[in-house]
Coordinates of C-alpha atoms in Angstrom, one line a residue:
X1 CA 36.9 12.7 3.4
X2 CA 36.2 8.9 3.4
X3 CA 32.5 7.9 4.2
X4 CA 31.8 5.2 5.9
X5 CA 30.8 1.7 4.7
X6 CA 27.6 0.1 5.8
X7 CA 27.4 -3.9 4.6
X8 CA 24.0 -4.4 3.3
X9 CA 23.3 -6.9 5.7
X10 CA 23.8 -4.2 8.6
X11 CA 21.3 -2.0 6.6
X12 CA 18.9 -5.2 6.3
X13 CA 19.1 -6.3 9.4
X14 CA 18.4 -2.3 10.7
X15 CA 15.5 -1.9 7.9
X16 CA 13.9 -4.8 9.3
X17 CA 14.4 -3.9 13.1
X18 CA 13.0 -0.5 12.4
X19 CA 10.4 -1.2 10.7
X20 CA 8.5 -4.2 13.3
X21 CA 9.8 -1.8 15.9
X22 CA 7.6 0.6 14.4
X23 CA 4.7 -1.5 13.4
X24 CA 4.7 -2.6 17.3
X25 CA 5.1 0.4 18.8
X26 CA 1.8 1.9 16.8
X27 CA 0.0 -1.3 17.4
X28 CA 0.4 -1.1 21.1
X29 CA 0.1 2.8 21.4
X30 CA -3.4 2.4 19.3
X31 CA -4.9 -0.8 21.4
X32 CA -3.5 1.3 24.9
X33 CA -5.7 4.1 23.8
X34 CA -8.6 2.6 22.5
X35 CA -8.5 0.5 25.4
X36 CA -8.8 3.8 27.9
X37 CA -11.3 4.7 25.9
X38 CA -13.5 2.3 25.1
X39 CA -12.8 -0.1 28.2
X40 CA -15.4 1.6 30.3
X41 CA -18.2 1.4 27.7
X42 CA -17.1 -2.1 27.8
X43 CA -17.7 -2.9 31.1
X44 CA -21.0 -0.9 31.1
X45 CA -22.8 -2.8 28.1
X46 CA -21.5 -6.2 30.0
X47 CA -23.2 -4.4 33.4
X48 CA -26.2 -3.5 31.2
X49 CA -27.0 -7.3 30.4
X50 CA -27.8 -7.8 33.8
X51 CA -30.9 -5.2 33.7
X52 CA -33.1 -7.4 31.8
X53 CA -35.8 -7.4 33.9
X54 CA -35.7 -3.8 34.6
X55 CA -36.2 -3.0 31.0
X56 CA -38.8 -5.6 31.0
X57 CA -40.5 -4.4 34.0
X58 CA -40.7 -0.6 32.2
X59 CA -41.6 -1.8 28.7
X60 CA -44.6 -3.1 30.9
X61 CA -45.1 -0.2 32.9
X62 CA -45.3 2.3 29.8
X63 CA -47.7 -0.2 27.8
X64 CA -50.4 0.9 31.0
X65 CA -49.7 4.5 30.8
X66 CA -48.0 5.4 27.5
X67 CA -46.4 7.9 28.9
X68 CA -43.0 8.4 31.1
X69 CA -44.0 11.4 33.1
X70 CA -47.7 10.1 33.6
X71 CA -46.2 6.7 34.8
X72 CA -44.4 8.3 37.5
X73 CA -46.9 10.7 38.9
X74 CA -49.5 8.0 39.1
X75 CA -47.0 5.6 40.8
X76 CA -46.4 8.5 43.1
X77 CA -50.1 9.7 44.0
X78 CA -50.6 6.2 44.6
X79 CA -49.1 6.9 48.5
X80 CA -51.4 7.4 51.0
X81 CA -51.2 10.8 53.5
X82 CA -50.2 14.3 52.7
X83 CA -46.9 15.0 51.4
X84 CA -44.4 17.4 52.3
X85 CA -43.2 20.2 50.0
X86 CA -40.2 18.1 48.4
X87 CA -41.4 14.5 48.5
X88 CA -42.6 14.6 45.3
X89 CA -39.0 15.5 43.5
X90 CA -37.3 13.6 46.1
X91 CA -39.7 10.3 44.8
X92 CA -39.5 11.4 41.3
X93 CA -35.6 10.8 41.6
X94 CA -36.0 8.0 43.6
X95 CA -38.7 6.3 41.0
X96 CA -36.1 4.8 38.6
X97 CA -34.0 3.3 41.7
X98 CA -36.9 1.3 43.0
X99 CA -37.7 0.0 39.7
X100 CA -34.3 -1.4 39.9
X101 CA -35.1 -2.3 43.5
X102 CA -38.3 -4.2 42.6
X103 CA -36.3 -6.4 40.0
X104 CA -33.3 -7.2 42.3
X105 CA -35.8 -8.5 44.5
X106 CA -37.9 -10.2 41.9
X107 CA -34.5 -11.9 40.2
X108 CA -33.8 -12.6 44.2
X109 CA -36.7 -14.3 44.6
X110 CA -37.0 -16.5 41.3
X111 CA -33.2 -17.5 41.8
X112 CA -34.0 -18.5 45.3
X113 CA -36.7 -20.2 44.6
X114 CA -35.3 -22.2 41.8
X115 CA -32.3 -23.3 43.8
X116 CA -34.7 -24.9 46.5
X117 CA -36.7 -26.9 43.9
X118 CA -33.3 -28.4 42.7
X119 CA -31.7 -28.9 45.9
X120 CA -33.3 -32.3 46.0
X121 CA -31.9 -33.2 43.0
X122 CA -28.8 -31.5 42.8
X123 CA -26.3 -30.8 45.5
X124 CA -26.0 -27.0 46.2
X125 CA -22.8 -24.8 45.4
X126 CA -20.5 -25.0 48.5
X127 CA -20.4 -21.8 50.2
X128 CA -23.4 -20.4 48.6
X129 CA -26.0 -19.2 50.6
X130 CA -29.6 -20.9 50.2
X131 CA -32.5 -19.0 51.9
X132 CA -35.2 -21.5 53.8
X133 CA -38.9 -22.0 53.5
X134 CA -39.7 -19.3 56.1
X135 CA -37.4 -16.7 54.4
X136 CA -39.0 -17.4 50.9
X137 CA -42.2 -17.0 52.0
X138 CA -41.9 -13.7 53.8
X139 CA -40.4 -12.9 50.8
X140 CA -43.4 -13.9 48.3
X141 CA -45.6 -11.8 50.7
X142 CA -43.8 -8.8 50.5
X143 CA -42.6 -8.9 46.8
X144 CA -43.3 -5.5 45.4
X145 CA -44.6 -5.0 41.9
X146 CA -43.7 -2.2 39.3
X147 CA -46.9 -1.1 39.2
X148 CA -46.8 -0.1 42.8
X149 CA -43.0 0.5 43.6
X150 CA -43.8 2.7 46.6
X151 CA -46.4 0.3 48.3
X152 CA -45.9 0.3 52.1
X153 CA -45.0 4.3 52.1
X154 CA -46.8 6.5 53.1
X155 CA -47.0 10.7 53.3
X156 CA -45.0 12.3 54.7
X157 CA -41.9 10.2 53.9
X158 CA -40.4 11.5 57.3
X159 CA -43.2 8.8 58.8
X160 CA -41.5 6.2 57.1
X161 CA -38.6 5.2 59.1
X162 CA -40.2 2.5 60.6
X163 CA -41.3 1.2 57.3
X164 CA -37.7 -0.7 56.3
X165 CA -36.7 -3.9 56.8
X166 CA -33.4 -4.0 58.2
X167 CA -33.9 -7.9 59.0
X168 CA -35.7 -10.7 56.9
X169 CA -35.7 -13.1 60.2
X170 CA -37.8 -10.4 62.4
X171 CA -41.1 -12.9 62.9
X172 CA -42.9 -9.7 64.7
X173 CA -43.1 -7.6 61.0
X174 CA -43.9 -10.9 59.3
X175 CA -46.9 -11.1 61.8
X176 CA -47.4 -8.0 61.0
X177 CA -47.5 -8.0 57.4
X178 CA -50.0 -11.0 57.8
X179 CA -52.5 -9.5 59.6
X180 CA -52.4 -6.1 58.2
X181 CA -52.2 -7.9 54.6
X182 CA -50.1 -4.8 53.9
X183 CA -46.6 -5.4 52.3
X184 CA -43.7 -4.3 54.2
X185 CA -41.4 -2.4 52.1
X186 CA -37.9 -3.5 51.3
X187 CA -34.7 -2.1 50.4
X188 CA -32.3 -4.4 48.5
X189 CA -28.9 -3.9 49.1
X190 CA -27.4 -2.8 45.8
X191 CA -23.8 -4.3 45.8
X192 CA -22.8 -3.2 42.1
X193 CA -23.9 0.0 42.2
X194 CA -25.9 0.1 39.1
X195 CA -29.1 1.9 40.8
X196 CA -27.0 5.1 41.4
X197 CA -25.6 5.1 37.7
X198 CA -29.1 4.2 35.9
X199 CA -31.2 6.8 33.8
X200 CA -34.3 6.9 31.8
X201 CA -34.9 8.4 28.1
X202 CA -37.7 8.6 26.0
X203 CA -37.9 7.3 22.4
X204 CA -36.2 10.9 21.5
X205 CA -33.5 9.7 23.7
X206 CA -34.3 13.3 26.0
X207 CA -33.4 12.3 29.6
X208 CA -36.5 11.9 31.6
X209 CA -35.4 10.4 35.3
X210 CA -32.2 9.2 36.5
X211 CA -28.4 10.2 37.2
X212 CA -27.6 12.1 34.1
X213 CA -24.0 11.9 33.2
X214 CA -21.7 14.1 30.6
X215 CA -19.5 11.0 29.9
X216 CA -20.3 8.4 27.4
X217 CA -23.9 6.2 28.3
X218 CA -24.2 2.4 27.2
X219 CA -27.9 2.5 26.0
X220 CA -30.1 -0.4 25.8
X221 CA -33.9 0.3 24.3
X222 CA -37.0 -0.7 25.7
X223 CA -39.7 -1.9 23.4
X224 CA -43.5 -2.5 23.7
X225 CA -44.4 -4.4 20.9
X226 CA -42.1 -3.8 17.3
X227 CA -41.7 0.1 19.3
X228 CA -38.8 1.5 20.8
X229 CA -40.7 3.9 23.7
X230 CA -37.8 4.4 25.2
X231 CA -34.0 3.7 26.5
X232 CA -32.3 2.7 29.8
X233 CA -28.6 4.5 30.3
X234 CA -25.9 3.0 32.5
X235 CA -23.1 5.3 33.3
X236 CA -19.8 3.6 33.3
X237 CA -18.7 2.7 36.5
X238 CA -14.7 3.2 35.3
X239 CA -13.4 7.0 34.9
X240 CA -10.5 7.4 33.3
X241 CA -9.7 9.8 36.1
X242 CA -10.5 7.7 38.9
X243 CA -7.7 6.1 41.3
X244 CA -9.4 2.4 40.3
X245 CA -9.3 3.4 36.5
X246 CA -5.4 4.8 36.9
X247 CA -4.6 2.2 38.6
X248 CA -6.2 -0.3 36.3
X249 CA -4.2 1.1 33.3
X250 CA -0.9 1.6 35.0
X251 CA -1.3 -2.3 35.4
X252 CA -2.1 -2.2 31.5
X253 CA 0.9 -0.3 30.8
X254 CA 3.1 -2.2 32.0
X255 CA 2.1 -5.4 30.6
X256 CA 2.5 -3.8 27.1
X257 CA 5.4 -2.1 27.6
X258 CA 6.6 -6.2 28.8
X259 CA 5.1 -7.5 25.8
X260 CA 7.2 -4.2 23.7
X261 CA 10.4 -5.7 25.0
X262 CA 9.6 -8.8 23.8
X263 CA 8.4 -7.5 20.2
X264 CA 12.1 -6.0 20.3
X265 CA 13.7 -9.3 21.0
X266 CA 11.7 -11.7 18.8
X267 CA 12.5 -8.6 15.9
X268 CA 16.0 -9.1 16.9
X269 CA 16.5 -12.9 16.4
X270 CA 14.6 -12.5 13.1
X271 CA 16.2 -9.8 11.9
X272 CA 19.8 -11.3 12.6
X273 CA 18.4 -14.5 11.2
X274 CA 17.1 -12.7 7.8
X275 CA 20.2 -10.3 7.5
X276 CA 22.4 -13.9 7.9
X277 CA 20.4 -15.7 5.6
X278 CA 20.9 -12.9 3.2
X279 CA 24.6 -12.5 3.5
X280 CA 26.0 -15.5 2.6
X281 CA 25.0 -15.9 -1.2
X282 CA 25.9 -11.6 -1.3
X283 CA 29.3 -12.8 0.0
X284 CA 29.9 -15.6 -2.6
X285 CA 28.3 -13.2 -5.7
X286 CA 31.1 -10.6 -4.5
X287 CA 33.7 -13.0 -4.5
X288 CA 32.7 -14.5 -7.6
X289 CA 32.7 -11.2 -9.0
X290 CA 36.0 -10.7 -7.6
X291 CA 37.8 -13.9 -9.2
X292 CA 35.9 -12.9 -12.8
X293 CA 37.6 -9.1 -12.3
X294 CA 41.3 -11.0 -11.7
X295 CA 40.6 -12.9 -15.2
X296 CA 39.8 -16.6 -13.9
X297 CA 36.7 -16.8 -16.1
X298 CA 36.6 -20.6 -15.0
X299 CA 35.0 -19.8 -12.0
X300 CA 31.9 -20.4 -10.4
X301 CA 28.9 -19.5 -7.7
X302 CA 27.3 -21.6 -6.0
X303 CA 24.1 -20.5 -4.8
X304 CA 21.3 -23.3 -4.2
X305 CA 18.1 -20.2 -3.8
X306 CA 15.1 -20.4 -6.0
X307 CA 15.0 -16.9 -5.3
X308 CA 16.5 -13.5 -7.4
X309 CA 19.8 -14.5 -5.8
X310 CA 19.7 -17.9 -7.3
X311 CA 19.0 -16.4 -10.6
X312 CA 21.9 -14.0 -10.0
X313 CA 24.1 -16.4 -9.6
X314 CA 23.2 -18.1 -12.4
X315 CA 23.6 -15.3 -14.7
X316 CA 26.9 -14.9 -13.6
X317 CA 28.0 -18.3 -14.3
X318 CA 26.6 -17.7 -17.7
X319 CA 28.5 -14.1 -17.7
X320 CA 32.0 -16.4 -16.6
X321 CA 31.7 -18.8 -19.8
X322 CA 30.9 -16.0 -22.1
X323 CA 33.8 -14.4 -20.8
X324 CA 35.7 -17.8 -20.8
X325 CA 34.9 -18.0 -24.6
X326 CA 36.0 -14.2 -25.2
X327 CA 39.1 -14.6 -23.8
X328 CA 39.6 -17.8 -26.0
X329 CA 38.7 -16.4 -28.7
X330 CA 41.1 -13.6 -28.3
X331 CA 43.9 -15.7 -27.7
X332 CA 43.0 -17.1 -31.0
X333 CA 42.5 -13.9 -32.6
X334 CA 45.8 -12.7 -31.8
X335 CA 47.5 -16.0 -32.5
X336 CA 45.9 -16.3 -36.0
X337 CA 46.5 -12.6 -36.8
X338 CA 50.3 -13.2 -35.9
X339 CA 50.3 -16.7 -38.2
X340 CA 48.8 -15.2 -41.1
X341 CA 50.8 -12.1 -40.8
X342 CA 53.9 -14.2 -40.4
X343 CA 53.9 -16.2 -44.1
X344 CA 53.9 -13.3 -46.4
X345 CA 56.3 -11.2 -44.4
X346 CA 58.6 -14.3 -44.2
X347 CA 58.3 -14.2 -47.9
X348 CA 59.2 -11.2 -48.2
X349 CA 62.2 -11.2 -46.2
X350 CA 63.6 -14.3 -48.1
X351 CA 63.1 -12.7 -51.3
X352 CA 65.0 -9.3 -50.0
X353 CA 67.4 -10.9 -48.4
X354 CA 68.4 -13.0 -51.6
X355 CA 68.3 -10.2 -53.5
X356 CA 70.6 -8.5 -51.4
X357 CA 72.6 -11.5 -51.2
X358 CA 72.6 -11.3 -54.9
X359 CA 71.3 -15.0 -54.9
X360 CA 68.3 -13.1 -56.9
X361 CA 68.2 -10.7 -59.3
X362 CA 65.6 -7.8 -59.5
X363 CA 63.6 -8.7 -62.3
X364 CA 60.5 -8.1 -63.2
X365 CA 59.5 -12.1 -62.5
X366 CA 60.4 -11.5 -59.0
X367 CA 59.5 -7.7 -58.1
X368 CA 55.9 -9.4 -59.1
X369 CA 56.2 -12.1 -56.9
X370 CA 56.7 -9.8 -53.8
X371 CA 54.2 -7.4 -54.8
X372 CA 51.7 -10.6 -55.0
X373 CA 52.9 -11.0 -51.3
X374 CA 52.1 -7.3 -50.4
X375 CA 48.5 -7.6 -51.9
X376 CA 48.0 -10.4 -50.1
X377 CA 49.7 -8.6 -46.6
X378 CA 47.0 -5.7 -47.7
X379 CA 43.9 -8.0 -48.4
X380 CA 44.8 -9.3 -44.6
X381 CA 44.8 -6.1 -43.5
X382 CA 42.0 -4.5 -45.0
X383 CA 39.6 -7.2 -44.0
X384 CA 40.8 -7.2 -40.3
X385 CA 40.1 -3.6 -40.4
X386 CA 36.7 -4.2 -42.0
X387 CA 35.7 -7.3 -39.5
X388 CA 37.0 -5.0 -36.3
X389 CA 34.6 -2.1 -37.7
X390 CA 31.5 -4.3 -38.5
X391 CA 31.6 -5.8 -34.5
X392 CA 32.4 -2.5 -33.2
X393 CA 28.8 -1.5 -35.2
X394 CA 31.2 1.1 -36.9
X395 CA 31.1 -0.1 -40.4
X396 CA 30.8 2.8 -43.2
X397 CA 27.8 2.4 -45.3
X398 CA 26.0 4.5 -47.5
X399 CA 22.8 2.9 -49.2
X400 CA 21.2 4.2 -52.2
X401 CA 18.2 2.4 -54.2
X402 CA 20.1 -0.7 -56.1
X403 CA 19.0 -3.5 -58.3
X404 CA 20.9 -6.1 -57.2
X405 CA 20.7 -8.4 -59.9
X406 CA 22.3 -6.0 -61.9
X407 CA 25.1 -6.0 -59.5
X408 CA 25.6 -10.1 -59.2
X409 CA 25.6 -10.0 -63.3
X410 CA 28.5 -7.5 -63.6
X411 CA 30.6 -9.3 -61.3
X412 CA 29.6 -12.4 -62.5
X413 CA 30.7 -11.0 -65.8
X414 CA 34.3 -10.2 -64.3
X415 CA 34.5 -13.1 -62.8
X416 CA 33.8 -15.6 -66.0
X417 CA 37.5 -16.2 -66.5
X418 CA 38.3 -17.4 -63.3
X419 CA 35.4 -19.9 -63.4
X420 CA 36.9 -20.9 -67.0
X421 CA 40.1 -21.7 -65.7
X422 CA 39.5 -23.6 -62.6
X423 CA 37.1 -25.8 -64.9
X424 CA 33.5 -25.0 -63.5
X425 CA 30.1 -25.2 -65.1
X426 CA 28.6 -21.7 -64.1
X427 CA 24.4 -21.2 -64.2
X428 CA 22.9 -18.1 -63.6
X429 CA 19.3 -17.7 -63.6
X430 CA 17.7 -15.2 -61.2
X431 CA 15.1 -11.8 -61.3
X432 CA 16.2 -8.4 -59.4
X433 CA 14.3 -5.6 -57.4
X434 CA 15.3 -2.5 -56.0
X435 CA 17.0 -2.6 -52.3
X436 CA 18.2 -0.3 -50.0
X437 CA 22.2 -0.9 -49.9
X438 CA 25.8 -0.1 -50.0
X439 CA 26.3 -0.9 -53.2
X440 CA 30.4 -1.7 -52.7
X441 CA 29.8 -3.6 -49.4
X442 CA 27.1 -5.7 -51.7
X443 CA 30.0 -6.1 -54.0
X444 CA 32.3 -6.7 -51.7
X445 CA 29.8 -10.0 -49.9
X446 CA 29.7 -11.7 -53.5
X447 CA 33.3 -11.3 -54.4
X448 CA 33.7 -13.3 -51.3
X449 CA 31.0 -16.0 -52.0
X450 CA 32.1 -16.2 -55.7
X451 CA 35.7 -16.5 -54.2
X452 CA 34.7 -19.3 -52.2
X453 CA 32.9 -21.0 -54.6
X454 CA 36.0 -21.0 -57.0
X455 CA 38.4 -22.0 -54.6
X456 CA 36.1 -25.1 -52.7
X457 CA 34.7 -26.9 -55.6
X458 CA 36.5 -29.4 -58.0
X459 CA 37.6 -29.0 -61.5
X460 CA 34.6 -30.0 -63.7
X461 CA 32.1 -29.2 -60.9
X462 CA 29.2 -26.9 -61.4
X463 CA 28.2 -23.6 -59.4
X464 CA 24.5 -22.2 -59.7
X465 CA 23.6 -18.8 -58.7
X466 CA 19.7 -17.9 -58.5
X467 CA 17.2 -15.8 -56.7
X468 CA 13.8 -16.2 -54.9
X469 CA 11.9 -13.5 -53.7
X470 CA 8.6 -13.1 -51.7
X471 CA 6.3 -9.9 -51.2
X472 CA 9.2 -9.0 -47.9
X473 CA 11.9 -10.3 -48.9
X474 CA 14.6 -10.8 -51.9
X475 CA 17.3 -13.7 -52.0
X476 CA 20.2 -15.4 -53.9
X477 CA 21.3 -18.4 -53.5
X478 CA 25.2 -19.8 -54.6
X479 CA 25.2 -23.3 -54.4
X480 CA 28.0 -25.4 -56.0
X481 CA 28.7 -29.1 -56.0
X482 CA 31.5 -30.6 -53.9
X483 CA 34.0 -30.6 -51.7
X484 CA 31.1 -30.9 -49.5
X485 CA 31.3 -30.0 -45.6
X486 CA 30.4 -32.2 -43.1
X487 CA 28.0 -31.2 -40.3
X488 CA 30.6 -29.9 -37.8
X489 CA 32.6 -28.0 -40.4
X490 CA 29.0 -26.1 -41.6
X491 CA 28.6 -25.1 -38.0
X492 CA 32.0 -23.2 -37.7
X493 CA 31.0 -21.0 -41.0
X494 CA 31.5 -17.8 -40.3
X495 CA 34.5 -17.8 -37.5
X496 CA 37.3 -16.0 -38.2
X497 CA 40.2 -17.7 -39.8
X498 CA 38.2 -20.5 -40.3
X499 CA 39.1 -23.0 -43.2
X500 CA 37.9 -25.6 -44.0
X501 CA 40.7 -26.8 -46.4
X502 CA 43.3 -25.0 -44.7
X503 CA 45.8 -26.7 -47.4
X504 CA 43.7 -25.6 -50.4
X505 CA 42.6 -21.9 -48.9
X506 CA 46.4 -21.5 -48.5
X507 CA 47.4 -22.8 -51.6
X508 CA 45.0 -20.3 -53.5
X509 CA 45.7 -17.1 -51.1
X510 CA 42.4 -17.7 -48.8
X511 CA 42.6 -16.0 -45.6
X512 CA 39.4 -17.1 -43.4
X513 CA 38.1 -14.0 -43.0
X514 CA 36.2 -13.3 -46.3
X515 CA 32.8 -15.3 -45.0
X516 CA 33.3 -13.9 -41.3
X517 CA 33.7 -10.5 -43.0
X518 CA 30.7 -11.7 -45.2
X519 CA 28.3 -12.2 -42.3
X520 CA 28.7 -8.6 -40.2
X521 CA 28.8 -6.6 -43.4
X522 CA 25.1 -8.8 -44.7
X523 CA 24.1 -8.2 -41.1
X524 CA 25.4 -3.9 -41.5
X525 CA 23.2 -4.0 -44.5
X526 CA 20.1 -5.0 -42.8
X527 CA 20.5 -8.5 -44.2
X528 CA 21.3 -12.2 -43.2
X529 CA 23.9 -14.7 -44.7
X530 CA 23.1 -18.2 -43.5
X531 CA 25.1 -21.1 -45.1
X532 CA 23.3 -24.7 -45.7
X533 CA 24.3 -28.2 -47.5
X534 CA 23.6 -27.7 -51.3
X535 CA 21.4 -29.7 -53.3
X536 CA 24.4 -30.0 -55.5
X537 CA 26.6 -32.1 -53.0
X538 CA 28.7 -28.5 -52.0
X539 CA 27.9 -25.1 -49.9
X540 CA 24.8 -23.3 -50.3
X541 CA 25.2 -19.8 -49.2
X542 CA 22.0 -17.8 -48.6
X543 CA 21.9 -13.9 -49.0
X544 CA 18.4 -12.5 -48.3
X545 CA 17.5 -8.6 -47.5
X546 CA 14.3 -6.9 -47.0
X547 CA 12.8 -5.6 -49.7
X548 CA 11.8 -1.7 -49.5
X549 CA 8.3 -0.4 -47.8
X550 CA 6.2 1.4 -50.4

């Protein structure tokens, strides 16, 4: 069963959609709920900055009688008459109304009063009424006080229904408050509706007088002094279950479900944008990484980001000229395998086929010379084996405790005669230590530097072999005097099939694999072979290991 593909910029572009979609749709669901929640409180503390003067007028009224309840029965006995069996509750309710009457009409009056003294000066609000004189003075002489908020009642309050105002312009009651010098009590009309929604608590915050209510109260404290003595609750005028408040948050609703459908569309464009700007460089890694898979290592991305896809791409690049330089090399490889395969196997078949030509005999002279060509065709062999196990990291090698010294002297030893014939001054001074190596691979890295040596310097030249050592580490050095190597040819040390002579190396059976061979079995060993110019005018070859922990 085939699955199917999603491109990653699909999945970006979904991840990102998702997510704001989520992030927008909890947003919106937490301010729509804290807003039916909390929006009524809200509008109550706002209402409650209008009662100022209330809570000033109370703070007042407790400093005379330090006591809610005593406050309100004095204010109350403070009618004249006899009441009636329920005017006392129906006044105790009432008592926190007219306190909130008496400071409507106080605010009233000081509003009104300001506006005429400014008049003169500035021009009055269009279409806001301005009482006159006569009005404001009827007004001062009936302003109640909170001290007295039931002045101009009297028991029972059934006799009272003469005793309201229904008109400020009636001249007869303003005569009559004049020369009575009684106040005329007055109802203000109460247009917001805070009177019926106002209660009273003590410093306890235990209700005292009021509307209680079981939803939440804004609260605003009264003080005498540095003391709270009590608090004024406002209910809210908004109920969640209310046609106004359902209403009201219908409205709500659908403005954020409008500003939802836009969340979704801006998220659209800037996921489409993002999942775009993304896909692009993807696109040209993949097909970079297609051309590298059909072999054209000369390829190259390019991606202008100073992001992790620019750095992507740049490591690819790198990847395609490492590659580039593989494949070269293997080219080479296989070419210089086949050409140095190729001379002693045509040897060989010229010598067999003159033999069976009978151009040559079978002598012992000649049987030598082809076996010198089979050596050689096994020495080729034997070190491509060795060089293709060392890079592999499969190189055999069992280590014992060695002195090394002791190993360099031996072969020097065996190698004396060579160094006689080809004419060479040979000085050997050097100090050994034990090491951890395979002692035939350690054999095997100085045959091929004393190898070297022999076949690279000049008849009558000089080759000096010594050590240094350090607390870490233990050395030898070969350096011999020239042919020297120039800068370029020291730098290619090491390759394989590598000569620097090629002429000479192939005149005296060199290969160009013994120092590439040299290098990744030092390296096997735990060691490093670096090549430098000698102080002699020739090669210096450096051989160092680690010396062993105690």
């Amino acid at each position: 069963m085939k699955i199917r593909r999603i491109p990653i910029a699909l999945r970006l572009f979904l991840t990102v959609l998702l997510t704001t979609l989520l992030i927008t749709t909890v947003s919106l669901g937490v301010l729509h709920v804290n807003m039916q929640r909390n929006f009524s409180k809200y509008v109550a503390d706002v209402e409650m900055q209008k009662l100022d003067l209330v809570i000033q007028n109370l703070a007042e009224v407790y400093a005379v009688y330090h006591d809610w309840g005593n406050a309100i029965q004095a204010q109350i006995l403070q009618i004249e008459g006899e009441a009636a069996p329920d005017d006392y509750d129906r006044l105790s309710r009432w008592w926190l109304r007219r306190q909130y009457d008496i400071a409507l009409q106080q605010r009233y009056f000081q509003e009104h009063t300001l506006a005429n003294v400014n008049s003169s000066v500035v021009e009055p609000e269009p279409g806001k009424r301005q009482a006159n004189a006569e009005e404001l003075r009827w007004l001062e002489l009936n302003l109640p006080s909170q001290f007295q908020p039931f002045e101009g009642l009297v028991f029972p309050l059934s006799a009272n229904q003469n005793a309201f105002r229904p008109d400020r312009k009636n001249e007869g009651h303003q005569n009559t408050t004049e020369s009575s010098g009684k106040k005329q009590f007055i109802s203000m009309p109460d247009r917001l509706g805070l009177s019926s929604r106002l209660s009273l608590y003590d410093a306890q915050r235990q209700f005292v007088v009021g509307e209680p209510a079981e939803t939440q109260i804004s609260f605003r404290p009264i003080m005498v002094g540095e003391k709270i003595v009590g608090y004024l609750g406002l209910k809210p005028v908004l109920d969640q279950e209310d046609a106004l408040s359902i209403n009201f948050f219908s409205k709500q609703t659908r403005y954020l479900l409008l500003a939802y459908a836009l969340s979704i569309l801006a998220s659209l464009i800037a996921a489409l944008l993002l999942a775009t700007y993304f896909k692009k460089p993807i696109q040209r890694l993949l097909n970079g990484t297609r051309e590298l898979t059909k072999g054209h290592y000369q390829h190259q991305v390019k991606v202008n980001r100073n992001d992790e896809l620019g750095d992507l791409s740049t490591e690819l690049n790198h990847l395609a000229v490492i590659l580039d330089q593989h494949e070269t090399s293997r080219r080479q490889w296989v070419a210089d395998t086949s050409h140095e395969l190729k001379t002693p196997l045509a040897v060989l078949q010229a010598q067999i086929e003159a033999m069976q030509d009978g151009i040559r005999k079978a002598t012992p002279e000649h049987l030598a010379a082809m076996m010198h060509q089979v050596n050689n065709l096994k020495k080729l062999t034997q070190d491509l084996s060795d060089l293709a196990q060392a890079e592999a990291m499969q190189l055999k090698c069992y280590f014992s405790s060695i002195d090394p010294w002791q190993v360099i002297e031996q072969e020097i030893e065996s190698f004396k005669p060579k160094f006689e014939q080809a004419q060479l001054d040979l000085i050997v001074s050097g100090e050994g230590t034990q090491l951890q190596l395979d002692i035939d691979r350690f054999k095997q890295i100085m045959l091929n530097l004393l190898s070297n040596s022999i076949r690279y310097t000049e008849a009558g030249g000089q080759v000096h072999i010594h050590t240094s050592q350090s607390a870490t580490e233990w050395t030898v050095y070969v350096d011999d005097s020239p042919f020297g190597l120039s800068d370029e040819q020291l730098a290619r040390l090491g390759e394989r099939f590598y000569r620097a002579d090629d002429s000479r190396t192939r005149a005296t059976g060199g290969t160009g694999l013994g120092l590439a061979l040299s290098v990744k079995i030092a390296k096997a060993l735990g060691g490093e072979l670096s090549f430098a110019h000698s102080p002699l005018g020739g090669l210096r070859c450096k051989l160092s290991f680690p010396k062993i922990k105690s």
